[in-house]
XYZ file of C-alpha atoms in Angstrom:
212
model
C 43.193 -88.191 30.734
C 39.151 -88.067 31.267
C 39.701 -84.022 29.939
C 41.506 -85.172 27.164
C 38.988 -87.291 26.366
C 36.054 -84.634 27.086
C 37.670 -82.115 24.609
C 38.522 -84.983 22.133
C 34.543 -85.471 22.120
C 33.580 -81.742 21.919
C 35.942 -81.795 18.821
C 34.538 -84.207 17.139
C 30.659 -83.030 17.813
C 32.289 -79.380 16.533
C 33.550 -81.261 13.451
C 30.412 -83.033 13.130
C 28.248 -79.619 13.097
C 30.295 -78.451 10.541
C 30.028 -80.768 8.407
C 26.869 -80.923 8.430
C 27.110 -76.494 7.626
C 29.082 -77.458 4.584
C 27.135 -79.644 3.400
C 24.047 -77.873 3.932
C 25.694 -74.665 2.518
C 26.852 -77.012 -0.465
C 23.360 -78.622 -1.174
C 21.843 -74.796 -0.582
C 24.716 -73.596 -4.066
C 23.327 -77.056 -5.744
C 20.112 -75.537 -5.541
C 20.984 -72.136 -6.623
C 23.041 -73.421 -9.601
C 19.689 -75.310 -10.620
C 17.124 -72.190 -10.033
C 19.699 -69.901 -12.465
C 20.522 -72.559 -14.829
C 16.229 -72.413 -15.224
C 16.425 -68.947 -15.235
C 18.662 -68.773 -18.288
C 15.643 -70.387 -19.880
C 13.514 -67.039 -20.092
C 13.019 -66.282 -23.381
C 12.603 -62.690 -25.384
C 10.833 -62.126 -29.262
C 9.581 -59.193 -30.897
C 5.948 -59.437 -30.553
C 4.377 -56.713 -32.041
C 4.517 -52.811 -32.959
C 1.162 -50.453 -31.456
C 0.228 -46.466 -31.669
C 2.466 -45.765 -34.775
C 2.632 -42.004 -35.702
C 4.344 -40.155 -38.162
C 5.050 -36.598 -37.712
C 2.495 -36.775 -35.449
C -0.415 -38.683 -37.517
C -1.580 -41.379 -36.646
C -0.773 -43.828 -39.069
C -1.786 -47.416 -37.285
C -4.506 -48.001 -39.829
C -2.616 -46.659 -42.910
C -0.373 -49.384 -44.865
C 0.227 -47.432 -48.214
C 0.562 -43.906 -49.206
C -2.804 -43.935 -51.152
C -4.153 -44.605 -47.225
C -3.385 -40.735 -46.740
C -5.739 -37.675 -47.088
C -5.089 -34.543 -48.796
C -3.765 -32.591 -45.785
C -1.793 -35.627 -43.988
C -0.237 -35.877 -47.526
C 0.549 -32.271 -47.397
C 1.721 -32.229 -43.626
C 4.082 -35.233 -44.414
C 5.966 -33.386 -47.092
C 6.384 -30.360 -44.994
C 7.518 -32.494 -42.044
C 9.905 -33.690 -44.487
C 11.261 -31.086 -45.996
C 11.610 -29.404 -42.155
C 14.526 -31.766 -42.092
C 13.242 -33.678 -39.005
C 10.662 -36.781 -39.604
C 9.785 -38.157 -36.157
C 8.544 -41.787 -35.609
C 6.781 -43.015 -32.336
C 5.515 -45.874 -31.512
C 5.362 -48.781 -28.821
C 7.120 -52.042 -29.330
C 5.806 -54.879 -27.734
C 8.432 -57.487 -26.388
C 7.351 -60.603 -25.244
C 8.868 -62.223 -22.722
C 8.134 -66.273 -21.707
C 9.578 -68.547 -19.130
C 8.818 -72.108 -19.702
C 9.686 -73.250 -16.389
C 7.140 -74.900 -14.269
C 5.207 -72.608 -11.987
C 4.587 -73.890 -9.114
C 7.394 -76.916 -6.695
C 10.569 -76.579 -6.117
C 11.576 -75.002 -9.132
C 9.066 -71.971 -9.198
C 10.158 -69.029 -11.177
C 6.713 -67.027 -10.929
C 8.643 -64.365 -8.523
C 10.963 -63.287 -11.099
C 11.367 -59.960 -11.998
C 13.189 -58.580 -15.133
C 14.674 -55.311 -13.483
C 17.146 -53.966 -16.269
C 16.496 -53.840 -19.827
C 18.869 -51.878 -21.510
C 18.256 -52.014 -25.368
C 19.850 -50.712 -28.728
C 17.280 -50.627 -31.649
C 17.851 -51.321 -35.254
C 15.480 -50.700 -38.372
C 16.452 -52.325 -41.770
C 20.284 -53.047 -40.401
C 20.536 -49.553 -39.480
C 20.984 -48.946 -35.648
C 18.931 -46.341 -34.407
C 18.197 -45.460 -30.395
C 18.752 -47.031 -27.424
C 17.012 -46.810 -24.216
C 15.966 -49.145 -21.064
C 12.466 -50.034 -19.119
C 10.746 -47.563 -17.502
C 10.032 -50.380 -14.285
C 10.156 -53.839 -13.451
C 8.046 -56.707 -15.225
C 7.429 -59.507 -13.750
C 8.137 -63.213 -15.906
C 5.765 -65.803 -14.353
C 6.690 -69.350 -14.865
C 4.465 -71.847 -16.546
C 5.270 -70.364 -20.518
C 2.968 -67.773 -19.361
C 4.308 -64.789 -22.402
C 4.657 -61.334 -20.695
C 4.336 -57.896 -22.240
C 7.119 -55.691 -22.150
C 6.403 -52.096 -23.454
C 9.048 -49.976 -24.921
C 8.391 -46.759 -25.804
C 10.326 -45.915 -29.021
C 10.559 -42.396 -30.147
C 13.279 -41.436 -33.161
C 14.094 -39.196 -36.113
C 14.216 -41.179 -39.644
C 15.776 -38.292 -40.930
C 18.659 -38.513 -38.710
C 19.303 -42.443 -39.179
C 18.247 -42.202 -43.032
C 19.778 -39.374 -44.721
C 20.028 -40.981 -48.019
C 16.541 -41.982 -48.353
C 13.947 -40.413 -50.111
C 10.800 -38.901 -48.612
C 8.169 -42.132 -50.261
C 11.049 -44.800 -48.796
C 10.933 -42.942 -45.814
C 6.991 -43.205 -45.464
C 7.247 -46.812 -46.811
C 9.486 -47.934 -43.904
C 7.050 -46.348 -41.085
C 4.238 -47.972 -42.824
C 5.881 -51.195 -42.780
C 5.420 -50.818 -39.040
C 1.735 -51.038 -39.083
C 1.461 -54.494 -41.320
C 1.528 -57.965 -40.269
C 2.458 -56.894 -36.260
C 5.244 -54.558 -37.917
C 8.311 -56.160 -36.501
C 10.066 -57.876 -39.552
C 11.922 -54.711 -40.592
C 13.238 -54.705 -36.630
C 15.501 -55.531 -34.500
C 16.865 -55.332 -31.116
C 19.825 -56.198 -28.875
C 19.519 -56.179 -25.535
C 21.382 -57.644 -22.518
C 18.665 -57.869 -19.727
C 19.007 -58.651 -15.493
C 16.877 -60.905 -13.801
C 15.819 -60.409 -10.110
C 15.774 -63.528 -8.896
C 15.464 -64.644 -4.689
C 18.850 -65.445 -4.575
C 20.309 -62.173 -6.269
C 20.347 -60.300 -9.562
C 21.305 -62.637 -12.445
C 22.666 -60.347 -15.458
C 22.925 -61.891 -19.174
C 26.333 -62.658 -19.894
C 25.736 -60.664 -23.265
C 23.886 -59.043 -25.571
C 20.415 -61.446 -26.885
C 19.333 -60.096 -30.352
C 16.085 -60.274 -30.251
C 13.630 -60.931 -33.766
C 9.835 -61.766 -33.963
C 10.632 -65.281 -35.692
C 12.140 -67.398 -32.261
C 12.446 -66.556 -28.842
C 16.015 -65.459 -27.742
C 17.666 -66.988 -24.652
């Protein structure tokens, strides 16, 4: 009877300790659940557009076609008429996560890890690509940088344009931060301390509001 009673009382300080696991495990997934649902709250705009060149001129400083000299006017129109009319520049994404730096709900060790993107230019889609390496999203609202290196052919994506819409549209790249004419979608991952957290689709991402 006294065994009985031994085991009965090793049961129930088994039971005990596991109750105690589940609810530790449970209170440790409450907290989880709170530090992603914060992390949905990193946000993404177009910020601005840097380095712009044109066939390869520089054309950061120019905003209309009177803005050219003699020879980049005559370099354009041959680039032009080669058939190919590449575009480069940087586009500046800014990332911002509004949640508070420092406590219980830190974010600051955040990492965006996977940024693949599609780009489009008046409505038109154009190239895709992805970042090069991860940025790190501090928490506070602190806005973060994200380069992407953009590199296409506006003859391939504009074939019914004309060679002075063509210039136009590069131009409009280098007025008022040059992102109004843009677009992009992009469906990002978040390294976060308890795992990767992966947007559950596609932001499209403007320079007028953040995207979350």
């Amino acid at each position: 009877m006294q065994n009985y009673r031994k085991a009965g009382l090793v049961g129930a300080i088994i039971a005990l300790v596991i109750g105690a696991g589940v609810i530790s495990a449970s209170l440790n997934s409450c907290a989880a659940l709170n530090t992603l649902a914060g992390l949905s709250k990193i946000q993404f705009k177009l910020n601005n557009v840097q380095s712009v060149q044109l066939a390869g001129i520089d054309i950061t400083n120019k905003h209309t076609m009177s803005d050219f000299g003699v020879m980049d006017g005559v370099n354009l129109v041959a680039a032009f008429s080669s058939g190919k009319f590449p575009l480069t520049f940087t586009l500046n994404v800014a990332a911002k996560n509004p949640n508070a730096a420092t406590g219980a709900t830190a974010l600051n060790a955040f990492q965006v890890t996977d940024f693949p993107w599609r780009l489009l230019m008046n409505g038109q889609q154009t190239i895709s690509g992805n970042i090069g390496a991860p940025v790190g999203v501090p928490g506070g609202g602190t806005t973060t940088m994200i380069p992407l290196s953009v590199s296409l052919d506006l003859k391939q994506f504009f074939t019914n344009q004309g060679y002075d819409q063509v210039v136009n549209m590069a131009l409009g790249l280098t007025s008022n931060g040059g992102t109004s004419q843009l677009q992009l979608k992009a469906q990002p991952t978040i390294s976060t301390p308890i795992g990767p957290f992966k947007y559950p689709s596609e932001l499209t991402i403007v320079n007028t509001q953040f995207s979350n």
